[in-house]
Amino acid sequence: MQLRAAGRTTARRRPIEVWRGWSRRRRVALGAAVLAALPLLPVGGAGLALRLEATGDPSAQARSRGRDAAWLGHAWVDGRKGPADLAALPQLLRGGIRDLYVHTGPLEHDGTLPPALYPQAAALIAAVHRELPGVRVQAWLGDLVEPEQEGLHLDRPQVRGAVTEAATQVLDAGFDGVHFDLEPVHSGDAGFLALLDQVHAVTAARGAPLSVATSQIDPLPALHDVAGALTGHPKWWSQEYFGQVARRVDQVAVMSYDTAMPLPSLYTGYVARQTTLALEVTPPGVDLLMGLPAYWEDQWSHRGSAETVPAAVRGVRLALGRRAPDRQAFGVAVYADFSATDADWNSYRRDWCRQAG
């Protein structure tokens, strides 16, 4: 009798009350299951829309503008890469690469950057400037971000001041620019915008670019709110917030991977949609780069057989040709040198740069 009464009481509870009574683990598990299920419904509206985005022939104009980038690992500045590696770098980077994001951090959680992390930076910069004229070496600075992860408190002025000082520090060390990869920044984070304003004043005064690796844009309206409520990890940014970030920097590189797409065609459509959304709000004078997944993982958030460089390049070309075929401030960014295969580089050169592999 008591059990049946308890059942009736539970039935009258509002859904939000039931939700709040669950453990965080249970809520995260359900949220992950819901998010993972979205791309597995190709007969639904979202799946059909992505398939349509992936149809057609890319425009011949949708090719490299010579403004591409590549993320390079920390081994290039800590001494693990030697003269032979430096000598091979020009051959590796054939194509339209103009910017190298070289991992120089990570930042400490208080925003400072220990100089001992990059003892060979000067040698790398000198070699690139000598062997690859016109290629810029940007210091890739990253860290985890509060409140979702233990890391930087971007809402604290003293932390933003320390990060700004770290940006000045790498410019003084000879780097050509500053590249931020701070994750996870939640959509609407005012502290991140304040940081970009502060650092951009420094880089602009030095004639150096400020670039930032960005989250993806909501593929469905307010999806970041849904993901945040279900899992505590919003993942996406609103298109409005993406535009606010883009207006504060010289270059945005969209991390258009780890999408949970199960098929190459759906991933192509997803990248095309992300490219379109980003083009709509990125100022004409700001470089918009779409990330290429030159790495292999096989888990629910990233299917290696689906998220490939050829599939990504096709999506980028389809969207660029349809939406902004004449835009010059555009490119792709290869992630990353320490995971890319010859096939990845060959696809980048063949499919995007119109070069033989």
C-alpha positions as a Python dict, from the first residue, in 0.01 Angstrom:
ca = {
    (1, 'M'): (0, 0, 0),
    (2, 'Q'): (280, 241, 86),
    (3, 'L'): (464, 156, -237),
    (4, 'R'): (153, 219, -445),
    (5, 'A'): (95, 548, -266),
    (6, 'A'): (453, 645, -326),
    (7, 'G'): (404, 569, -691),
    (8, 'R'): (104, 801, -711),
    (9, 'T'): (303, 1077, -538),
    (10, 'T'): (588, 1041, -785),
    (11, 'A'): (347, 1052, -1077),
    (12, 'R'): (220, 1392, -965),
    (13, 'R'): (567, 1543, -948),
    (14, 'R'): (652, 1788, -1222),
    (15, 'P'): (917, 1672, -1472),
    (16, 'I'): (1160, 1938, -1355),
    (17, 'E'): (1129, 1810, -997),
    (18, 'V'): (1202, 1456, -1106),
    (19, 'W'): (1501, 1584, -1308),
    (20, 'R'): (1642, 1774, -1012),
    (21, 'G'): (1612, 1465, -797),
    (22, 'W'): (1843, 1266, -1023),
    (23, 'S'): (2215, 1246, -962),
    (24, 'R'): (2452, 1446, -1185),
    (25, 'R'): (2583, 1121, -1333),
    (26, 'R'): (2234, 1014, -1433),
    (27, 'R'): (2156, 1354, -1588),
    (28, 'V'): (2484, 1359, -1779),
    (29, 'A'): (2424, 1004, -1906),
    (30, 'L'): (2076, 1092, -2031),
    (31, 'G'): (2197, 1415, -2188),
    (32, 'A'): (2480, 1239, -2366),
    (33, 'A'): (2240, 975, -2495),
    (34, 'V'): (2002, 1241, -2627),
    (35, 'L'): (2280, 1436, -2797),
    (36, 'A'): (2431, 1120, -2943),
    (37, 'A'): (2093, 1018, -3079),
    (38, 'L'): (2037, 1340, -3272),
    (39, 'P'): (2268, 1258, -3565),
    (40, 'L'): (2145, 899, -3572),
    (41, 'L'): (1808, 1005, -3711),
    (42, 'P'): (1879, 1067, -4080),
    (43, 'V'): (1509, 1027, -4161),
    (44, 'G'): (1429, 1322, -3937),
    (45, 'G'): (1435, 1688, -4027),
    (46, 'A'): (1786, 1756, -3900),
    (47, 'G'): (1937, 1457, -4078),
    (48, 'L'): (1756, 1541, -4401),
    (49, 'A'): (1872, 1902, -4381),
    (50, 'L'): (2235, 1791, -4341),
    (51, 'R'): (2207, 1554, -4634),
    (52, 'L'): (2073, 1838, -4848),
    (53, 'E'): (2360, 2061, -4736),
    (54, 'A'): (2601, 1793, -4862),
    (55, 'T'): (2453, 1772, -5213),
    (56, 'G'): (2576, 1943, -5526),
    (57, 'D'): (2911, 2021, -5682),
    (58, 'P'): (3154, 2259, -5510),
    (59, 'S'): (3233, 2581, -5692),
    (60, 'A'): (3568, 2606, -5866),
    (61, 'Q'): (3614, 2937, -5679),
    (62, 'A'): (3593, 2764, -5343),
    (63, 'R'): (3964, 2692, -5306),
    (64, 'S'): (4254, 2801, -5087),
    (65, 'R'): (4319, 3173, -5070),
    (66, 'G'): (4663, 3114, -4922),
    (67, 'R'): (4534, 3201, -4574),
    (68, 'D'): (4527, 2853, -4420),
    (69, 'A'): (4672, 2745, -4087),
    (70, 'A'): (4796, 2440, -3902),
    (71, 'W'): (4816, 2356, -3534),
    (72, 'L'): (5165, 2234, -3434),
    (73, 'G'): (5245, 2047, -3114),
    (74, 'H'): (5459, 2151, -2820),
    (75, 'A'): (5754, 1942, -2938),
    (76, 'W'): (5850, 2224, -3176),
    (77, 'V'): (5940, 2459, -2889),
    (78, 'D'): (6051, 2234, -2602),
    (79, 'G'): (6353, 2073, -2772),
    (80, 'R'): (6207, 1742, -2889),
    (81, 'K'): (6210, 1856, -3253),
    (82, 'G'): (6559, 1908, -3392),
    (83, 'P'): (6732, 2045, -3703),
    (84, 'A'): (6615, 1756, -3922),
    (85, 'D'): (6253, 1825, -3831),
    (86, 'L'): (6297, 2195, -3903),
    (87, 'A'): (6451, 2115, -4239),
    (88, 'A'): (6151, 1897, -4332),
    (89, 'L'): (5891, 2152, -4225),
    (90, 'P'): (5866, 2338, -4560),
    (91, 'Q'): (5787, 2014, -4742),
    (92, 'L'): (5527, 1920, -4483),
    (93, 'L'): (5351, 2256, -4504),
    (94, 'R'): (5321, 2277, -4881),
    (95, 'G'): (4990, 2431, -4987),
    (96, 'G'): (4831, 2751, -4868),
    (97, 'I'): (4954, 2762, -4507),
    (98, 'R'): (5010, 3116, -4380),
    (99, 'D'): (4978, 3070, -4003),
    (100, 'L'): (5124, 2817, -3762),
    (101, 'Y'): (4960, 2784, -3420),
    (102, 'V'): (5248, 2642, -3217),
    (103, 'H'): (5157, 2508, -2873),
    (104, 'T'): (5350, 2728, -2631),
    (105, 'G'): (5150, 2689, -2309),
    (106, 'P'): (4964, 2566, -2127),
    (107, 'L'): (4886, 2869, -1918),
    (108, 'E'): (4884, 2829, -1543),
    (109, 'H'): (4540, 2852, -1386),
    (110, 'D'): (4629, 3201, -1263),
    (111, 'G'): (4691, 3310, -1623),
    (112, 'T'): (5072, 3319, -1612),
    (113, 'L'): (5303, 3146, -1861),
    (114, 'P'): (5634, 2993, -1743),
    (115, 'P'): (5909, 3089, -1995),
    (116, 'A'): (6075, 2751, -1937),
    (117, 'L'): (5796, 2589, -2143),
    (118, 'Y'): (5932, 2713, -2478),
    (119, 'P'): (6315, 2716, -2474),
    (120, 'Q'): (6350, 2648, -2849),
    (121, 'A'): (6091, 2898, -2970),
    (122, 'A'): (6351, 3138, -3110),
    (123, 'A'): (6510, 2862, -3320),
    (124, 'L'): (6172, 2759, -3463),
    (125, 'I'): (6070, 3115, -3544),
    (126, 'A'): (6403, 3188, -3712),
    (127, 'A'): (6383, 2869, -3920),
    (128, 'V'): (6027, 2938, -4034),
    (129, 'H'): (6104, 3297, -4127),
    (130, 'R'): (6410, 3181, -4320),
    (131, 'E'): (6262, 2879, -4500),
    (132, 'L'): (5896, 2984, -4527),
    (133, 'P'): (5886, 3359, -4598),
    (134, 'G'): (5547, 3508, -4521),
    (135, 'V'): (5442, 3233, -4280),
    (136, 'R'): (5354, 3362, -3933),
    (137, 'V'): (5433, 3172, -3614),
    (138, 'Q'): (5165, 3232, -3354),
    (139, 'A'): (5193, 3123, -2991),
    (140, 'W'): (4912, 2881, -2913),
    (141, 'L'): (4809, 2949, -2553),
    (142, 'G'): (4547, 2732, -2388),
    (143, 'D'): (4400, 2617, -2061),
    (144, 'L'): (4081, 2481, -1911),
    (145, 'V'): (3819, 2734, -1807),
    (146, 'E'): (3596, 2768, -1504),
    (147, 'P'): (3319, 2706, -1405),
    (148, 'E'): (3290, 2377, -1595),
    (149, 'Q'): (3654, 2276, -1544),
    (150, 'E'): (3915, 2362, -1286),
    (151, 'G'): (4116, 2628, -1461),
    (152, 'L'): (4110, 2997, -1555),
    (153, 'H'): (3855, 3226, -1390),
    (154, 'L'): (3799, 3463, -1680),
    (155, 'D'): (3558, 3669, -1472),
    (156, 'R'): (3851, 3782, -1252),
    (157, 'P'): (4038, 4094, -1367),
    (158, 'Q'): (4366, 3974, -1218),
    (159, 'V'): (4350, 3654, -1423),
    (160, 'R'): (4273, 3845, -1742),
    (161, 'G'): (4562, 4076, -1661),
    (162, 'A'): (4799, 3781, -1623),
    (163, 'V'): (4686, 3630, -1955),
    (164, 'T'): (4739, 3967, -2121),
    (165, 'E'): (5089, 3976, -1978),
    (166, 'A'): (5149, 3625, -2114),
    (167, 'A'): (5046, 3749, -2459),
    (168, 'T'): (5295, 4035, -2429),
    (169, 'Q'): (5557, 3786, -2313),
    (170, 'V'): (5532, 3565, -2624),
    (171, 'L'): (5536, 3865, -2856),
    (172, 'D'): (5854, 3982, -2682),
    (173, 'A'): (5995, 3632, -2741),
    (174, 'G'): (5956, 3682, -3116),
    (175, 'F'): (5623, 3517, -3195),
    (176, 'D'): (5428, 3683, -3476),
    (177, 'G'): (5090, 3656, -3307),
    (178, 'V'): (4879, 3510, -3028),
    (179, 'H'): (4636, 3221, -3067),
    (180, 'F'): (4397, 3133, -2782),
    (181, 'D'): (4241, 2791, -2732),
    (182, 'L'): (4057, 2824, -2401),
    (183, 'E'): (3801, 2554, -2333),
    (184, 'P'): (3524, 2526, -2252),
    (185, 'V'): (3412, 2887, -2285),
    (186, 'H'): (3035, 2897, -2246),
    (187, 'S'): (2819, 3092, -2486),
    (188, 'G'): (2766, 3442, -2349),
    (189, 'D'): (3078, 3444, -2129),
    (190, 'A'): (3146, 3813, -2069),
    (191, 'G'): (3487, 3750, -1915),
    (192, 'F'): (3613, 3594, -2237),
    (193, 'L'): (3497, 3895, -2439),
    (194, 'A'): (3669, 4129, -2192),
    (195, 'L'): (3990, 3926, -2225),
    (196, 'L'): (3981, 3948, -2604),
    (197, 'D'): (3931, 4324, -2590),
    (198, 'Q'): (4224, 4359, -2352),
    (199, 'V'): (4465, 4138, -2547),
    (200, 'H'): (4361, 4274, -2885),
    (201, 'A'): (4465, 4621, -2774),
    (202, 'V'): (4813, 4478, -2708),
    (203, 'T'): (4845, 4279, -3032),
    (204, 'A'): (4707, 4561, -3247),
    (205, 'A'): (4961, 4802, -3102),
    (206, 'R'): (5234, 4556, -3202),
    (207, 'G'): (5093, 4491, -3549),
    (208, 'A'): (5041, 4125, -3455),
    (209, 'P'): (4733, 3910, -3520),
    (210, 'L'): (4510, 3781, -3242),
    (211, 'S'): (4336, 3458, -3328),
    (212, 'V'): (4109, 3227, -3134),
    (213, 'A'): (3991, 2868, -3165),
    (214, 'T'): (3613, 2876, -3130),
    (215, 'S'): (3334, 2642, -3042),
    (216, 'Q'): (3082, 2538, -3304),
    (217, 'I'): (2764, 2739, -3357),
    (218, 'D'): (2420, 2611, -3254),
    (219, 'P'): (2307, 2390, -3545),
    (220, 'L'): (1955, 2418, -3401),
    (221, 'P'): (1820, 2725, -3219),
    (222, 'A'): (1941, 2754, -2859),
    (223, 'L'): (2090, 2403, -2865),
    (224, 'H'): (2366, 2519, -2628),
    (225, 'D'): (2098, 2589, -2366),
    (226, 'V'): (1954, 2239, -2405),
    (227, 'A'): (2296, 2075, -2387),
    (228, 'G'): (2389, 2283, -2085),
    (229, 'A'): (2071, 2188, -1900),
    (230, 'L'): (2108, 1818, -1979),
    (231, 'T'): (2482, 1765, -1939),
    (232, 'G'): (2635, 2076, -1785),
    (233, 'H'): (2843, 2112, -2103),
    (234, 'P'): (2681, 2357, -2349),
    (235, 'K'): (2932, 2268, -2628),
    (236, 'W'): (2793, 2510, -2889),
    (237, 'W'): (2781, 2889, -2898),
    (238, 'S'): (2491, 3099, -3013),
    (239, 'Q'): (2550, 3258, -3351),
    (240, 'E'): (2521, 3599, -3184),
    (241, 'Y'): (2799, 3519, -2936),
    (242, 'F'): (3019, 3379, -3212),
    (243, 'G'): (2982, 3711, -3393),
    (244, 'Q'): (3074, 3902, -3077),
    (245, 'V'): (3394, 3699, -3050),
    (246, 'A'): (3476, 3737, -3421),
    (247, 'R'): (3448, 4116, -3400),
    (248, 'R'): (3715, 4126, -3129),
    (249, 'V'): (3992, 3936, -3307),
    (250, 'D'): (4175, 3918, -3640),
    (251, 'Q'): (4118, 3549, -3702),
    (252, 'V'): (3873, 3280, -3588),
    (253, 'A'): (3938, 2907, -3631),
    (254, 'V'): (3625, 2699, -3583),
    (255, 'M'): (3686, 2362, -3418),
    (256, 'S'): (3445, 2193, -3659),
    (257, 'Y'): (3504, 1838, -3541),
    (258, 'D'): (3394, 1603, -3260),
    (259, 'T'): (3040, 1627, -3394),
    (260, 'A'): (2910, 1271, -3332),
    (261, 'M'): (2816, 1244, -3701),
    (262, 'P'): (2811, 874, -3797),
    (263, 'L'): (2846, 911, -4175),
    (264, 'P'): (3073, 1115, -4403),
    (265, 'S'): (2773, 1264, -4585),
    (266, 'L'): (2620, 1389, -4260),
    (267, 'Y'): (2954, 1528, -4147),
    (268, 'T'): (2996, 1708, -4480),
    (269, 'G'): (2651, 1860, -4438),
    (270, 'Y'): (2728, 1957, -4079),
    (271, 'V'): (3052, 2133, -4177),
    (272, 'A'): (2872, 2309, -4461),
    (273, 'R'): (2611, 2433, -4215),
    (274, 'Q'): (2874, 2547, -3965),
    (275, 'T'): (3059, 2732, -4241),
    (276, 'T'): (2741, 2908, -4349),
    (277, 'L'): (2651, 3012, -3995),
    (278, 'A'): (3004, 3144, -3934),
    (279, 'L'): (3015, 3333, -4265),
    (280, 'E'): (2694, 3514, -4175),
    (281, 'V'): (2842, 3682, -3866),
    (282, 'T'): (3218, 3703, -3926),
    (283, 'P'): (3322, 4054, -4040),
    (284, 'P'): (3463, 4066, -4394),
    (285, 'G'): (3806, 4174, -4272),
    (286, 'V'): (3842, 3892, -4017),
    (287, 'D'): (3994, 3564, -4133),
    (288, 'L'): (3746, 3279, -4093),
    (289, 'L'): (3915, 2937, -4085),
    (290, 'M'): (3729, 2606, -4065),
    (291, 'G'): (3906, 2325, -3881),
    (292, 'L'): (3999, 2001, -4059),
    (293, 'P'): (4008, 1683, -3842),
    (294, 'A'): (4348, 1534, -3930),
    (295, 'Y'): (4337, 1278, -3649),
    (296, 'W'): (4174, 945, -3578),
    (297, 'E'): (3943, 860, -3291),
    (298, 'D'): (3652, 621, -3279),
    (299, 'Q'): (3406, 707, -3004),
    (300, 'W'): (3052, 843, -2987),
    (301, 'S'): (3161, 1206, -3024),
    (302, 'H'): (3403, 1144, -3313),
    (303, 'R'): (3374, 869, -3570),
    (304, 'G'): (3703, 844, -3752),
    (305, 'S'): (3537, 691, -4056),
    (306, 'A'): (3298, 987, -4084),
    (307, 'E'): (3500, 1289, -3971),
    (308, 'T'): (3767, 1296, -4238),
    (309, 'V'): (3964, 1571, -4408),
    (310, 'P'): (3800, 1505, -4750),
    (311, 'A'): (3450, 1518, -4599),
    (312, 'A'): (3531, 1842, -4416),
    (313, 'V'): (3688, 2008, -4720),
    (314, 'R'): (3384, 1919, -4931),
    (315, 'G'): (3151, 2078, -4675),
    (316, 'V'): (3366, 2393, -4658),
    (317, 'R'): (3377, 2426, -5036),
    (318, 'L'): (3003, 2374, -5077),
    (319, 'A'): (2918, 2647, -4826),
    (320, 'L'): (3182, 2892, -4945),
    (321, 'G'): (3074, 2855, -5307),
    (322, 'R'): (2710, 2908, -5221),
    (323, 'R'): (2744, 3190, -4968),
    (324, 'A'): (3064, 3387, -5027),
    (325, 'P'): (3259, 3273, -5336),
    (326, 'D'): (3449, 3603, -5356),
    (327, 'R'): (3547, 3627, -4988),
    (328, 'Q'): (3924, 3637, -4952),
    (329, 'A'): (3951, 3637, -4569),
    (330, 'F'): (3886, 3265, -4551),
    (331, 'G'): (4075, 2940, -4512),
    (332, 'V'): (4101, 2605, -4337),
    (333, 'A'): (4307, 2499, -4036),
    (334, 'V'): (4464, 2153, -4011),
    (335, 'Y'): (4448, 1984, -3670),
    (336, 'A'): (4718, 1877, -3613),
    (337, 'D'): (5076, 1808, -3728),
    (338, 'F'): (5134, 1540, -3461),
    (339, 'S'): (4836, 1331, -3576),
    (340, 'A'): (4798, 1407, -3948),
    (341, 'T'): (4878, 1127, -4191),
    (342, 'D'): (5016, 1157, -4542),
    (343, 'A'): (4661, 1094, -4665),
    (344, 'D'): (4535, 1390, -4461),
    (345, 'W'): (4799, 1626, -4601),
    (346, 'N'): (4744, 1494, -4953),
    (347, 'S'): (4370, 1559, -4924),
    (348, 'Y'): (4433, 1912, -4800),
    (349, 'R'): (4662, 1987, -5094),
    (350, 'R'): (4455, 1806, -5359),
    (351, 'D'): (4101, 1889, -5253),
    (352, 'W'): (4154, 2239, -5118),
    (353, 'C'): (4475, 2375, -5273),
    (354, 'R'): (4450, 2209, -5617),
    (355, 'Q'): (4800, 2070, -5578),
    (356, 'A'): (4931, 1721, -5632),
    (357, 'G'): (4979, 1534, -5305),
}
